[in-house]
Coordinates of C-alpha atoms in Angstrom, one line a residue:
M1 CA 21.0 26.3 16.6
N2 CA 17.5 26.1 19.1
N3 CA 19.2 24.0 21.7
K4 CA 15.5 23.4 23.0
F5 CA 15.2 20.9 20.6
L6 CA 18.7 18.9 20.4
G7 CA 18.6 15.1 21.6
T8 CA 15.4 13.3 21.7
G9 CA 11.6 14.4 21.7
V10 CA 8.7 11.6 21.5
A11 CA 5.8 11.6 20.2
L12 CA 3.5 10.9 22.8
V13 CA 0.7 8.3 22.4
T14 CA -2.9 9.3 23.8
P15 CA -3.6 6.4 25.7
F16 CA -7.5 4.9 25.8
K17 CA -9.7 3.2 28.2
S18 CA -11.7 -0.3 27.2
D19 CA -14.2 2.2 26.6
L20 CA -12.3 4.5 24.4
S21 CA -12.5 7.3 26.7
V22 CA -8.9 9.1 27.4
D23 CA -7.0 7.5 30.0
H24 CA -5.6 10.7 31.7
E25 CA -3.8 8.8 34.4
A26 CA -2.0 6.5 32.1
L27 CA -0.7 9.7 29.7
A28 CA 0.4 11.7 32.7
N29 CA 2.3 8.7 34.0
I30 CA 3.8 7.9 30.7
V31 CA 4.7 11.8 30.8
N32 CA 6.7 11.0 34.0
F33 CA 8.4 7.9 32.5
N34 CA 9.5 10.1 29.9
I35 CA 11.0 12.8 31.9
E36 CA 12.9 10.8 34.6
N37 CA 14.6 9.0 32.0
G38 CA 16.0 11.4 30.2
T39 CA 13.7 12.3 27.0
E40 CA 14.3 15.7 26.3
Y41 CA 11.3 17.5 25.0
L42 CA 7.7 16.0 24.2
V43 CA 5.4 16.2 21.1
I44 CA 1.6 16.4 21.8
C45 CA -1.2 15.6 19.7
G46 CA 0.9 14.1 16.5
T47 CA 0.5 11.2 14.3
T48 CA 1.3 9.1 16.8
G49 CA -1.2 10.4 19.4
E50 CA -4.0 9.6 17.2
S51 CA -5.1 13.3 17.0
V52 CA -7.3 12.8 13.7
T53 CA -9.6 10.9 16.0
L54 CA -9.5 13.4 18.8
N55 CA -12.2 16.2 19.1
K56 CA -11.4 19.6 19.9
R57 CA -12.5 19.5 23.7
E58 CA -10.5 15.9 24.0
K59 CA -7.3 17.7 22.4
Q60 CA -7.5 20.3 24.8
E61 CA -8.1 18.0 27.8
V62 CA -4.7 15.9 26.9
V63 CA -2.7 19.2 26.4
T64 CA -3.7 19.7 30.1
T65 CA -2.6 16.6 31.6
V66 CA 0.4 16.9 29.6
T67 CA 1.6 20.6 30.9
N68 CA 0.2 19.5 34.5
A69 CA 2.5 16.4 34.3
N70 CA 5.5 18.4 32.7
K71 CA 5.5 21.2 35.5
G72 CA 7.6 23.1 33.0
R73 CA 10.5 20.7 33.0
V74 CA 11.2 19.9 29.5
P75 CA 9.6 21.7 26.5
M76 CA 6.7 21.1 24.9
V77 CA 5.5 20.5 20.8
L78 CA 1.9 20.8 19.8
G79 CA 0.9 19.2 16.6
I80 CA -1.5 21.4 14.4
G81 CA -1.7 20.4 10.9
G82 CA -3.8 19.4 7.8
N83 CA -4.7 20.0 4.5
N84 CA -7.1 22.8 4.8
T85 CA -4.8 25.9 5.3
A86 CA -7.3 28.3 6.3
A87 CA -8.6 25.6 8.9
V88 CA -5.1 25.3 10.4
V89 CA -4.4 29.3 10.8
E90 CA -7.6 29.7 12.3
E91 CA -6.9 26.3 15.1
I92 CA -3.5 28.1 15.9
K93 CA -5.1 31.3 16.2
S94 CA -7.4 30.0 18.3
T95 CA -5.3 28.1 20.4
D96 CA -3.6 28.9 24.1
L97 CA 0.0 28.2 22.8
S98 CA 1.2 30.2 26.1
N99 CA 2.8 27.0 27.4
M100 CA 4.3 25.6 24.2
D101 CA 7.8 26.2 22.8
A102 CA 6.7 25.1 19.1
I103 CA 4.1 24.0 16.6
L104 CA 4.7 21.2 14.9
S105 CA 2.7 21.0 11.6
V106 CA 2.0 18.4 9.1
A107 CA 2.5 18.7 4.9
P108 CA -1.1 18.6 3.9
Y109 CA -2.3 15.3 2.9
Y110 CA -4.6 13.9 0.5
S111 CA -4.4 16.8 -1.8
K112 CA -1.3 16.4 -3.1
P113 CA -0.1 20.1 -3.7
T114 CA 2.8 21.3 -5.9
Q115 CA 6.3 22.1 -4.4
E116 CA 4.6 25.9 -4.6
G117 CA 1.4 24.8 -3.2
L118 CA 3.6 23.3 -0.1
Y119 CA 5.6 26.8 0.3
Q120 CA 2.3 28.4 0.3
H121 CA 0.9 26.7 2.9
F122 CA 3.7 26.9 5.1
K123 CA 4.1 30.5 4.7
A124 CA 0.7 31.3 5.5
I125 CA 0.9 29.0 9.0
S126 CA 4.4 30.9 9.7
E127 CA 2.7 34.2 9.1
A128 CA -0.1 33.1 11.7
S129 CA 2.5 31.5 14.5
P130 CA 3.2 33.4 17.2
I131 CA 5.7 31.2 18.3
D132 CA 8.5 28.8 16.4
L133 CA 7.3 26.4 13.5
I134 CA 8.6 22.7 12.7
L135 CA 7.9 21.6 9.2
Y136 CA 6.8 17.7 9.3
N137 CA 7.6 16.0 5.9
V138 CA 5.9 11.9 6.0
P139 CA 5.4 11.3 2.3
G140 CA 4.3 7.9 3.3
R141 CA 1.6 9.2 5.1
T142 CA 0.6 12.6 3.0
S143 CA 1.4 11.1 -0.5
K144 CA 3.2 13.9 -1.3
N145 CA 7.1 14.3 -0.5
M146 CA 8.3 17.7 0.5
E147 CA 11.5 18.2 -1.3
P148 CA 14.4 19.6 0.3
E149 CA 14.7 22.5 -2.1
T150 CA 11.3 23.5 -0.9
T151 CA 11.8 22.8 2.7
L152 CA 15.4 24.6 2.5
R153 CA 13.6 27.9 0.7
L154 CA 11.0 27.8 3.8
A155 CA 14.1 27.7 6.6
K156 CA 15.4 30.6 4.8
N157 CA 12.7 32.8 4.2
F158 CA 11.0 32.3 7.7
K159 CA 12.5 33.2 10.9
N160 CA 10.3 31.1 13.0
I161 CA 10.5 28.3 10.9
I162 CA 13.1 26.3 12.9
G163 CA 13.7 23.0 11.8
V164 CA 12.0 19.9 10.3
K165 CA 10.8 16.8 11.3
E166 CA 11.8 14.5 8.2
A167 CA 10.4 11.4 7.8
G168 CA 10.4 9.9 4.2
N169 CA 13.1 7.4 5.3
N170 CA 15.2 8.6 2.5
V171 CA 19.0 8.9 3.5
S172 CA 19.8 10.8 0.3
Q173 CA 17.1 13.6 1.2
Y174 CA 18.5 13.9 4.8
L175 CA 22.0 14.2 3.2
Q176 CA 20.8 17.1 1.0
L177 CA 19.1 18.9 3.8
L178 CA 22.5 18.6 6.5
K179 CA 24.4 19.6 3.4
D180 CA 22.5 23.0 2.4
K181 CA 20.7 24.1 5.0
P182 CA 21.5 27.4 7.4
E183 CA 23.7 26.7 10.1
D184 CA 20.6 27.1 13.0
F185 CA 18.3 25.0 10.7
L186 CA 17.6 21.6 12.9
V187 CA 17.1 18.7 10.4
I188 CA 15.1 16.0 12.8
S189 CA 14.9 12.8 12.1
G190 CA 11.2 10.9 12.3
D191 CA 12.6 7.7 11.3
D192 CA 13.6 5.6 14.6
D193 CA 15.5 3.0 12.3
L194 CA 17.6 5.9 10.6
A195 CA 17.6 8.5 13.5
L196 CA 21.4 7.8 15.2
G197 CA 22.6 7.7 11.6
V198 CA 21.1 11.1 10.6
V199 CA 22.7 12.4 14.3
L200 CA 26.1 11.0 13.3
A201 CA 25.9 12.9 9.8
G202 CA 24.8 16.5 11.7
G203 CA 21.3 16.0 12.8
A204 CA 19.7 17.6 15.9
G205 CA 18.0 14.4 17.1
V206 CA 14.7 12.9 16.6
I207 CA 11.2 12.8 16.9
S208 CA 10.7 9.0 18.2
V209 CA 7.7 6.6 18.6
I210 CA 9.7 3.8 20.4
G211 CA 11.7 6.4 22.4
Q212 CA 9.1 7.1 24.8
A213 CA 9.2 3.1 26.1
F214 CA 12.8 2.7 26.3
P215 CA 13.4 6.4 27.4
K216 CA 16.5 5.9 29.3
D217 CA 18.5 3.5 26.6
F218 CA 17.0 5.4 23.2
S219 CA 17.8 9.1 24.9
N220 CA 21.3 8.3 25.6
M221 CA 21.8 6.7 22.6
I222 CA 20.9 9.6 20.6
R223 CA 23.1 11.9 23.2
L224 CA 25.9 9.7 22.3
G225 CA 25.6 10.0 18.5
L226 CA 25.3 13.8 19.1
Q227 CA 28.7 13.5 20.9
G228 CA 30.1 11.4 17.8
K229 CA 30.7 8.2 19.9
T230 CA 29.8 5.8 17.1
K231 CA 30.2 2.4 18.5
E232 CA 28.6 3.5 21.9
S233 CA 25.5 4.7 20.3
Y234 CA 25.7 1.9 17.9
S235 CA 25.4 -0.6 20.7
I236 CA 22.2 0.9 22.0
H237 CA 20.5 0.6 18.6
F238 CA 21.6 -3.0 18.2
K239 CA 19.7 -3.6 21.3
L240 CA 16.5 -1.9 20.2
M241 CA 16.5 -2.6 16.4
D242 CA 14.0 -5.5 16.4
V243 CA 11.4 -3.8 18.4
I244 CA 11.9 -0.4 16.3
G245 CA 10.9 -2.9 13.3
Y246 CA 8.2 -4.9 15.2
I247 CA 6.3 -1.4 16.0
F248 CA 5.8 -0.3 12.7
E249 CA 4.9 -3.8 11.2
E250 CA 1.3 -3.3 11.1
N251 CA 0.4 0.6 11.9
N252 CA 1.3 2.7 14.5
P253 CA 0.6 3.7 17.2
A254 CA -0.9 0.2 17.7
G255 CA 2.6 -1.5 17.7
I256 CA 4.0 1.0 20.7
K257 CA 0.7 0.9 22.6
C258 CA 1.3 -2.9 22.3
V259 CA 4.8 -2.4 23.9
F260 CA 3.4 0.1 26.7
D261 CA 0.8 -2.7 27.4
A262 CA 3.5 -5.3 28.1
L263 CA 5.4 -2.6 30.1
G264 CA 2.3 -2.2 32.0
L265 CA 1.9 1.8 31.2
C266 CA -1.4 1.8 28.8
K267 CA -3.8 -0.4 27.3
D268 CA -3.1 -1.1 23.9
T269 CA -6.4 0.5 22.8
V270 CA -6.6 2.1 19.6
R271 CA -9.6 4.1 17.9
L272 CA -10.8 3.2 14.3
P273 CA -9.8 2.9 11.5
L274 CA -6.9 1.2 13.8
V275 CA -6.6 -1.9 15.2
P276 CA -4.8 -3.3 18.0
A277 CA -1.8 -5.5 17.1
S278 CA -2.3 -9.2 16.1
H279 CA -1.9 -11.9 18.2
Q280 CA 1.4 -12.6 16.8
L281 CA 2.9 -9.3 16.7
K282 CA 1.6 -9.0 20.4
E283 CA 3.9 -12.3 21.1
K284 CA 7.1 -10.9 19.5
I285 CA 6.9 -7.9 21.5
G286 CA 6.0 -9.4 24.6
R287 CA 9.0 -11.6 24.2
F288 CA 11.3 -9.0 23.3
V289 CA 10.4 -6.8 26.3
N290 CA 10.4 -9.5 28.7
D291 CA 14.2 -10.2 27.2
Y292 CA 15.0 -6.7 27.3
N293 CA 14.3 -6.6 31.0

């Protein structure tokens, strides 16, 4: 199994200043905060990073900031995906991936391809990628589920497809993947609320949203889960349960940025069409952070 991606990865936010420009100082601080508190790897320019609102130059600058802050301490994964297969392939070919350990590529959204279309999309991406590839299945955002049979077909046919970030909030689908996967294939939870259960059932870990705000406890919870220490790991899960629900109550990443604002790590600014967390949600998150600390 690819040990680089065992444990807790975090889907980094892209902090913005009040004028909506990228706050690189805050981003570097968040990277350091995570590495110093046990996060095992970093995911850059994913959904939580508001990648669809970043232009090409901004994406490059975000990658540079994270790379410089990381200083080679932990593996890095770059989000490159979309619903135009040719454009995704071209982006992979034109991007400097020398500092990256893998690409995270989301299933095509909006187009709603068949399972064969999903297979052919990721086949083309796999053949274009010079580095490892982690599939990303998130039907709540793409409106199309990648069935376990399709994921496992890709896993068996392409050596550089090393794992899937599964974010369908579907326990049965997780278990199907875990039962039938190749030995070295990584089933990574993309659902913070299910992550511990997935790990205890044989999953490799998580790419987390909330983990970047509470990295010491969250990464420790996942490590305990990987060791099969159910009681100890669930004691941490129960401490974090409420805030996991809060951050997805309205939209992601407005919720997690609200947590960061309460922690003093970055502003809660998001780019349209997202809007900041409501006053009611801010109050709940603020109370949780105060009580937690």
